[in-house]
Amino acid sequence: MKIATVIGGRPQYIKAAVLSPRLRTCAREVLIDTGQHYDEFLSRVFYEGLQIPLPDYHLQVGSATHGVQTGHMLAALDPILQQEHPDWVIVYGDTNSTLAGAIAASKLNIPVAHIEAGLRSFNRKMPEEINRVVTDHVSSKLYCPNQEAVNNLTREGITQGVKLVGDLMDVLIDQTPDDREFLDRLSLWGKSYALATVHRAETTDDKELLQGVLQAFAELPWPVVIPLHPRTRSRIEEFSLESWLSREGIYVIEPVGYREMITLERHAQAVLTDSGGVQREACHLGVPTYILRNETEWTELVVRGQAVLTGVRYEDIIAAIGQGHWDPGPRPEDLDPVNCIIKDLQRGN
Ligand code: UD1
Ligand code: UDP
C-alpha cells in the first residue's frame, strides 16, 4: 500500500507525528508538506521535537489569500500525485492544505482519507468550515473523532466510508512527558498562571474584537502566558495594539514546541483559547477551559461541563470567567484511532 500524506500547518504536523510512524510499518508513505506554515516555531520545531520524517516534497507555498494559497498548492500537488500515484491520500483537519490535498487527489480519482472528518461549526464565514465541508464531500474514508461528527455527516447524506475512530490528539497527549525545566525557565509554577492562545481570523482580523480579547487577558485574575501566533502578532501591529501586550500580568512568548505546550496546558490554572487542538487538549488534561469563540465544533466539551463558550466580546469573556464554577464529569473512554485507521485503510475501498 502506498500513501501520500499532505500536511502543511502546525496541527497537521502534530497529527502526522502520531499516525506516520505506525503507517510506515505497513505502507510506503510519501510525505508532502505544502509549506503553509514556514516559521521555525510553526513548523521546524515539530519536525525536530516530534521526530517527524522529513517530507519527500516541500511545496513552499507560504502565505497568501485563500484562493491564491490554495491554488498554488493545487498546481504543485497535481504533478506529484500523478507521478507517485498513491493508493490513498491522507489529509488532516480543516486548513487550506487539507482542502488542496483533498481536491487535488479527488480530481485524479485517487481516494481521499480525511482524518478529523465530520466536525462542523455551522458557521460558513469560517474558512475552516468551507474546507471541512468540501473535504468531507470528496473523501472516500471519513474518520470521525466522535459520534456527533458521524451524525453531522449523516445529516449531509454522507454514510459510506464513515467510521468513528476517536481523536488522534488524545494518543499523543498521554504519551507526552512533562517539561518542568521549561516551566522553571519561564519562572512559572503549577496553577500560578493562565495560558491563552488566539489566532482565528474571525477574531484577529477585527480590531475591536482583538482589542477586547487583549483587554480581557489584561484583567484576568491570574497572570497570563500567551504563545503568540504570527498571524495575531501581525494584526496587533497592524491595528497598533502593541501596548496591550506590555500590560502587567501579560507574558508574551514565541509559539512553543508541542511538549512545552502540553506542559504549559497541564499546569495552567485555566486555558483560554480559540484553537481547536488546544481546547481539546486542555479538557483532556482536566484544566478549566474557556473557548474564545461564539461556537465550537467540539460541543461535547461544553455539554460535559469541561469547557465554557465565552463568545469573543470583552464583556462576555469577563462575565464567563466571573462565573467561575467548575464541575466537569468523568472523561469519556479513549478509542484507539491509530489502529482503527490503519486496519480500515488496509481493508481497501
Ligand atoms: C491556519 C489555518 C487554521 C489553523 C491554523 C493553525 C487555514 C485557512 N487556516 O491559520 O485553520 O487553525 O493554521 O495554526 O488554513 N504566518 C507567519 N508565519 C507562518 C505562517 C503564517 O507569519 O509560518 C502569518 C502570515 O502573516 C499569514 C498569516 O499568519 O498571512 C496567516 O497564515 P495562514 O497559514 O493563512 O493561516 P493561519 O492563521 O496560520
Ligand atoms: N501548539 C503548540 N505550540 C503553541 C501553540 C499550540 O505546540 O505555541 C499546539 C497545541 O498543543 C495543539 C496544536 O498546536 O496541539 C493546535 O494548533 P493551532 O492552535 O495552531 O490550530 P487548531 O488546532 O486551532 O487548528
Coordinates of C-alpha atoms and ligand atoms in Angstrom, one line a residue:
M1 CA 0.0 0.0 0.0
K2 CA 1.3 3.5 -0.9
I3 CA 0.0 6.5 0.9
A4 CA 0.6 10.2 0.2
T5 CA 0.1 12.4 3.3
V6 CA -0.5 16.1 2.8
I7 CA 0.4 18.3 5.7
G8 CA 1.3 22.0 6.0
G9 CA 0.3 23.6 9.2
R10 CA 1.1 23.2 12.9
P11 CA -1.8 21.0 14.0
Q12 CA -1.2 18.7 11.0
Y13 CA 2.5 18.1 11.9
I14 CA 1.3 17.1 15.3
K15 CA -1.4 14.6 14.0
A16 CA 1.1 13.2 11.4
A17 CA 3.5 12.6 14.2
V18 CA 1.0 10.2 15.7
L19 CA 0.0 8.3 12.6
S20 CA 3.0 8.3 10.3
P21 CA 5.4 6.1 12.3
R22 CA 2.7 3.3 12.5
L23 CA 1.7 3.8 8.9
R24 CA 5.2 3.3 7.8
T25 CA 5.3 -0.2 9.4
C26 CA 2.8 -1.4 6.8
A27 CA 2.8 1.1 4.0
R28 CA 5.1 3.3 1.9
E29 CA 4.3 6.8 2.9
V30 CA 5.1 9.8 0.7
L31 CA 5.0 12.9 2.9
I32 CA 4.1 16.2 1.2
D33 CA 4.5 19.5 3.1
T34 CA 2.7 22.4 1.4
G35 CA 4.7 25.0 3.3
Q36 CA 1.6 26.8 4.5
H37 CA 3.4 27.2 7.8
Y38 CA 7.1 28.1 7.4
D39 CA 8.2 29.9 10.5
E40 CA 10.6 27.9 12.6
F41 CA 8.2 28.0 15.6
L42 CA 5.2 26.8 13.5
S43 CA 7.0 24.0 11.5
R44 CA 10.6 23.0 12.1
V45 CA 10.1 22.8 15.9
F46 CA 7.6 20.0 15.3
Y47 CA 9.7 18.1 12.8
E48 CA 12.5 18.1 15.3
G49 CA 10.6 17.8 18.6
L50 CA 8.2 15.0 17.4
Q51 CA 10.7 13.3 15.1
I52 CA 8.5 13.6 12.0
P53 CA 10.3 12.2 9.0
L54 CA 11.5 14.9 6.6
P55 CA 9.0 15.5 3.8
D56 CA 9.6 13.9 0.4
Y57 CA 8.2 17.0 -1.2
H58 CA 8.1 20.6 0.2
L59 CA 5.9 22.9 -1.9
Q60 CA 7.0 26.1 -0.3
V61 CA 3.7 27.9 -1.0
G62 CA 3.9 30.3 2.0
S63 CA 1.2 32.8 2.9
A64 CA -1.3 34.4 0.5
T65 CA -5.0 35.0 0.2
H66 CA -7.1 31.8 0.5
G67 CA -7.6 31.4 -3.3
V68 CA -4.0 32.1 -4.2
Q69 CA -2.6 29.9 -1.5
T70 CA -4.9 27.0 -2.2
G71 CA -4.3 27.5 -6.0
H72 CA -0.6 27.3 -5.6
M73 CA -0.9 24.1 -3.6
L74 CA -3.2 22.5 -6.2
A75 CA -0.9 23.4 -9.0
A76 CA 2.1 21.9 -7.2
L77 CA 0.3 18.8 -5.9
D78 CA -1.2 17.7 -9.2
P79 CA 2.1 16.5 -10.9
I80 CA 3.4 15.0 -7.7
L81 CA 0.2 12.9 -7.2
Q82 CA 0.2 11.9 -10.9
Q83 CA 3.8 10.7 -10.6
E84 CA 3.5 9.0 -7.3
H85 CA 0.1 7.6 -7.9
P86 CA -0.7 6.5 -4.3
D87 CA -3.5 4.2 -3.3
W88 CA -4.7 6.8 -0.8
V89 CA -4.2 10.5 0.0
I90 CA -4.5 11.3 3.7
V91 CA -5.4 14.8 4.8
Y92 CA -5.9 16.0 8.4
G93 CA -8.3 18.6 9.8
D94 CA -9.5 21.8 8.1
T95 CA -6.8 24.0 6.8
N96 CA -6.2 25.2 3.2
S97 CA -3.6 22.4 2.9
T98 CA -6.4 19.9 3.8
L99 CA -8.6 21.3 1.1
A100 CA -5.9 21.4 -1.5
G101 CA -4.8 17.8 -0.8
A102 CA -8.4 16.6 -1.0
I103 CA -9.3 18.4 -4.2
A104 CA -6.0 17.5 -6.0
A105 CA -6.4 13.8 -5.2
S106 CA -10.1 13.5 -5.9
K107 CA -9.7 15.2 -9.3
L108 CA -7.2 12.5 -10.1
N109 CA -9.6 9.8 -8.8
I110 CA -7.2 9.0 -6.0
P111 CA -9.3 8.1 -2.9
V112 CA -9.0 10.5 0.0
A113 CA -9.0 9.6 3.6
H114 CA -10.0 12.5 5.8
I115 CA -8.9 12.4 9.4
E116 CA -11.0 14.5 11.8
A117 CA -14.0 14.3 9.4
G118 CA -17.5 15.5 10.2
L119 CA -16.7 18.4 12.6
R120 CA -18.9 21.4 12.0
S121 CA -19.2 24.8 13.5
F122 CA -22.2 25.6 11.2
N123 CA -20.5 29.0 10.6
R124 CA -19.8 29.3 6.9
K125 CA -17.9 32.5 7.5
M126 CA -15.0 30.5 8.9
P127 CA -12.6 29.5 6.2
E128 CA -12.1 26.2 8.1
E129 CA -15.8 25.3 7.8
I130 CA -15.7 25.6 4.0
N131 CA -12.5 23.4 4.0
R132 CA -14.2 20.7 6.2
V133 CA -17.4 20.5 4.2
V134 CA -15.7 20.3 0.8
T135 CA -13.1 17.9 2.0
D136 CA -15.7 15.6 3.5
H137 CA -17.8 15.6 0.4
V138 CA -14.9 14.4 -1.8
S139 CA -13.5 11.9 0.7
S140 CA -13.9 8.1 0.5
K141 CA -12.8 7.4 4.1
L142 CA -14.1 9.7 6.8
Y143 CA -12.5 9.1 10.1
C144 CA -14.6 10.8 12.8
P145 CA -13.4 11.8 16.2
N146 CA -16.8 11.5 17.9
Q147 CA -20.4 10.4 17.4
E148 CA -21.5 13.9 16.8
A149 CA -19.2 14.2 13.7
V150 CA -20.8 10.9 12.4
N151 CA -24.2 12.4 12.9
N152 CA -23.2 15.6 11.1
L153 CA -22.1 13.6 8.1
T154 CA -25.3 11.5 8.1
R155 CA -27.4 14.8 8.0
E156 CA -25.4 15.8 4.9
G157 CA -26.1 12.4 3.3
I158 CA -22.6 11.0 3.8
T159 CA -22.8 7.5 5.2
Q160 CA -20.4 5.4 3.1
G161 CA -16.8 5.1 4.4
V162 CA -17.7 6.8 7.7
K163 CA -16.0 5.4 10.8
L164 CA -15.9 6.6 14.4
V165 CA -12.3 6.2 15.4
G166 CA -11.7 8.8 18.2
D167 CA -9.2 11.6 18.2
L168 CA -5.6 11.1 17.3
M169 CA -4.6 14.0 19.6
D170 CA -5.6 12.1 22.7
V171 CA -3.0 9.5 22.0
L172 CA -0.2 12.0 21.9
I173 CA -1.1 13.9 24.9
D174 CA -0.9 10.9 27.1
Q175 CA 2.5 9.9 25.8
T176 CA 4.0 13.4 26.3
P177 CA 6.2 13.8 29.4
D178 CA 6.3 17.0 31.4
D179 CA 9.0 19.5 30.7
R180 CA 9.5 21.0 34.2
E181 CA 12.7 22.7 33.2
F182 CA 10.8 24.7 30.6
L183 CA 8.4 26.0 33.3
D184 CA 11.4 26.8 35.5
R185 CA 13.0 28.8 32.7
L186 CA 9.8 30.9 32.4
S187 CA 9.7 31.2 36.3
L188 CA 6.3 29.5 36.3
W189 CA 5.0 27.0 38.7
G190 CA 1.8 24.9 38.9
K191 CA -1.6 26.7 38.8
S192 CA 0.0 30.2 39.1
Y193 CA -0.9 31.3 35.7
A194 CA -3.5 31.1 32.9
L195 CA -2.5 30.1 29.3
A196 CA -4.0 31.9 26.3
T197 CA -3.9 31.4 22.6
V198 CA -5.8 33.3 19.9
H199 CA -5.4 33.0 16.1
R200 CA -8.8 32.7 14.4
A201 CA -9.4 35.0 11.5
E202 CA -12.8 36.0 12.7
T203 CA -11.4 37.4 15.9
T204 CA -7.9 38.6 14.9
D205 CA -9.0 40.4 11.7
D206 CA -11.4 42.6 13.6
K207 CA -9.6 45.4 15.5
E208 CA -12.4 45.9 18.1
L209 CA -12.7 42.2 18.9
L210 CA -9.0 41.7 19.1
Q211 CA -8.6 44.7 21.4
G212 CA -11.4 43.3 23.6
V213 CA -9.8 39.9 23.9
L214 CA -6.4 41.5 24.8
Q215 CA -8.2 43.7 27.4
A216 CA -9.9 40.7 28.9
F217 CA -6.5 39.0 29.2
A218 CA -5.1 42.0 31.0
E219 CA -8.0 41.8 33.5
L220 CA -7.8 38.1 34.3
P221 CA -7.4 37.2 38.0
W222 CA -4.2 35.4 37.0
P223 CA -1.0 36.3 35.1
V224 CA -1.5 35.1 31.5
V225 CA 1.1 33.4 29.3
I226 CA 0.5 33.9 25.6
P227 CA 2.5 32.0 23.0
L228 CA 1.6 34.4 20.2
H229 CA 0.7 33.1 16.8
P230 CA 2.4 35.1 14.0
R231 CA -1.0 36.0 12.4
T232 CA -2.1 37.6 15.7
R233 CA 1.2 39.4 16.1
S234 CA 1.0 40.9 12.7
R235 CA -2.7 42.0 13.3
I236 CA -1.7 43.5 16.6
E237 CA 1.0 45.5 14.9
E238 CA -1.3 46.5 12.0
F239 CA -4.0 47.7 14.4
S240 CA -1.4 49.4 16.7
L241 CA -2.5 47.4 19.8
E242 CA 1.0 46.6 21.0
S243 CA 0.6 48.5 24.3
W244 CA -1.8 45.8 25.5
L245 CA 1.0 43.2 25.3
S246 CA 3.1 45.2 27.9
R247 CA 0.3 45.4 30.5
E248 CA 1.1 44.0 33.9
G249 CA 0.5 40.3 34.1
I250 CA 0.7 39.6 30.4
Y251 CA 3.7 37.4 29.3
V252 CA 4.0 37.1 25.6
I253 CA 6.3 34.3 24.3
E254 CA 7.0 32.9 20.8
P255 CA 4.9 29.9 19.9
V256 CA 6.4 26.8 21.6
G257 CA 7.0 23.2 20.7
Y258 CA 4.5 20.5 21.4
R259 CA 6.0 19.1 24.6
E260 CA 6.4 22.6 26.0
M261 CA 2.8 23.5 25.1
I262 CA 1.3 20.4 26.8
T263 CA 3.4 21.2 29.9
L264 CA 2.0 24.8 29.9
E265 CA -1.5 23.5 29.5
R266 CA -1.2 20.8 32.1
H267 CA 0.0 23.2 34.8
A268 CA -2.2 26.2 34.0
Q269 CA -5.0 27.4 36.3
A270 CA -7.1 27.9 33.3
V271 CA -6.8 27.8 29.5
L272 CA -8.4 30.5 27.3
T273 CA -8.3 29.6 23.6
D274 CA -9.9 29.8 20.2
S275 CA -7.8 26.8 19.0
G276 CA -9.5 23.5 18.1
G277 CA -6.5 21.5 19.3
V278 CA -5.8 23.4 22.5
Q279 CA -9.4 23.3 23.7
R280 CA -9.4 19.5 23.2
E281 CA -6.1 19.1 25.0
A282 CA -6.9 21.3 27.9
C283 CA -10.2 19.4 28.5
H284 CA -8.4 16.1 28.2
L285 CA -6.0 17.3 30.9
G286 CA -8.8 18.4 33.1
V287 CA -7.9 22.1 33.1
P288 CA -10.8 24.6 33.2
T289 CA -11.1 25.7 29.6
Y290 CA -12.7 28.9 28.2
I291 CA -13.3 28.8 24.5
L292 CA -13.0 32.3 23.0
R293 CA -15.5 31.8 20.2
N294 CA -19.2 32.0 19.5
E295 CA -19.5 28.3 18.6
T296 CA -17.3 25.3 18.7
E297 CA -17.0 22.1 16.6
W298 CA -16.3 20.2 19.9
T299 CA -19.7 20.8 21.5
E300 CA -19.4 17.7 23.7
L301 CA -16.7 19.6 25.7
V302 CA -19.3 22.3 26.6
V303 CA -22.1 19.8 27.2
R304 CA -20.0 17.8 29.6
G305 CA -19.0 20.9 31.5
Q306 CA -15.3 20.6 30.6
A307 CA -15.3 23.9 28.8
V308 CA -17.3 27.2 28.7
L309 CA -18.0 29.0 25.5
T310 CA -17.3 32.6 26.3
G311 CA -18.0 34.4 23.0
V312 CA -15.4 36.9 21.7
R313 CA -16.6 40.2 23.1
Y314 CA -14.7 41.7 26.0
E315 CA -17.8 41.9 28.3
D316 CA -18.8 38.3 27.5
I317 CA -15.4 36.9 28.2
I318 CA -15.2 38.7 31.5
A319 CA -18.7 37.6 32.5
A320 CA -17.9 34.0 31.6
I321 CA -14.8 33.9 33.7
G322 CA -16.5 35.7 36.6
Q323 CA -19.0 32.8 36.9
G324 CA -16.0 30.5 37.6
H325 CA -17.7 27.3 38.9
W326 CA -16.2 24.1 37.6
D327 CA -17.6 20.6 37.8
P328 CA -16.6 18.5 34.8
G329 CA -17.9 15.0 34.6
P330 CA -15.7 12.0 34.1
R331 CA -13.7 11.9 30.8
P332 CA -15.2 9.5 28.2
E333 CA -13.1 6.4 27.4
D334 CA -10.5 6.9 24.7
L335 CA -10.8 4.9 21.5
D336 CA -7.8 3.6 19.5
P337 CA -7.7 5.8 16.4
V338 CA -4.3 4.7 15.1
N339 CA -5.2 1.0 14.9
C340 CA -8.7 1.7 13.6
I341 CA -7.5 3.9 10.8
I342 CA -4.7 1.6 9.7
K343 CA -6.8 -1.5 9.7
D344 CA -9.6 0.2 7.8
L345 CA -7.2 1.5 5.1
Q346 CA -5.7 -2.0 4.7
R347 CA -9.2 -3.3 4.1
G348 CA -9.4 -1.0 1.0
N349 CA -12.2 0.9 -0.6
Ligands
UD1_1 C1 -4.1 28.2 9.7 C2 -5.4 27.5 9.4 C3 -6.2 27.4 10.7 C4 -5.4 26.7 11.7 C5 -4.0 27.4 11.9 C6 -3.2 26.6 12.8 C7 -6.4 28.0 7.2 C8 -7.5 28.7 6.4 N1 -6.2 28.3 8.5 O1 -4.4 29.5 10.1 O2 -7.3 26.6 10.4 O3 -6.1 26.7 12.9 O4 -3.4 27.5 10.6 O5 -2.2 27.4 13.4 O6 -5.8 27.1 6.6 N2 2.2 33.5 9.1 C9 3.5 33.6 9.5 N3 4.3 32.5 9.5 C10 3.9 31.3 9.1 C11 2.6 31.1 8.7 C12 1.7 32.2 8.8 O7 3.9 34.7 9.9 O8 4.7 30.4 9.2 C13 1.3 34.6 9.2 C14 1.2 35.4 7.9 O9 1.0 36.7 8.1 C15 -0.1 34.8 7.3 C16 -0.9 34.6 8.5 O10 0.0 34.2 9.5 O11 -0.7 35.7 6.3 C17 -2.0 33.5 8.3 O12 -1.4 32.3 7.9 P1 -2.3 31.1 7.3 O13 -1.5 29.9 7.1 O14 -3.0 31.7 6.1 O15 -3.4 30.9 8.4 P2 -3.3 30.7 9.9 O16 -3.9 31.9 10.6 O17 -1.9 30.3 10.3
UDP2 N1 0.6 24.3 19.9 C1 2.0 24.2 20.1 N2 2.6 25.4 20.4 C2 2.0 26.6 20.6 C3 0.5 26.6 20.4 C4 -0.1 25.4 20.0 O1 2.5 23.2 20.0 O2 2.6 27.6 20.8 C5 -0.1 23.0 19.6 C6 -1.3 22.7 20.5 O3 -0.8 21.9 21.6 C7 -2.1 21.9 19.6 C8 -1.9 22.5 18.2 O4 -0.7 23.2 18.3 O5 -1.7 20.5 19.6 C9 -3.1 23.4 17.9 O6 -2.7 24.1 16.8 P1 -3.4 25.5 16.4 O7 -4.0 26.1 17.6 O8 -2.4 26.3 15.6 O9 -4.5 25.1 15.4 P2 -6.0 24.5 15.5 O10 -6.0 23.3 16.4 O11 -6.9 25.6 16.1 O12 -6.4 24.2 14.1

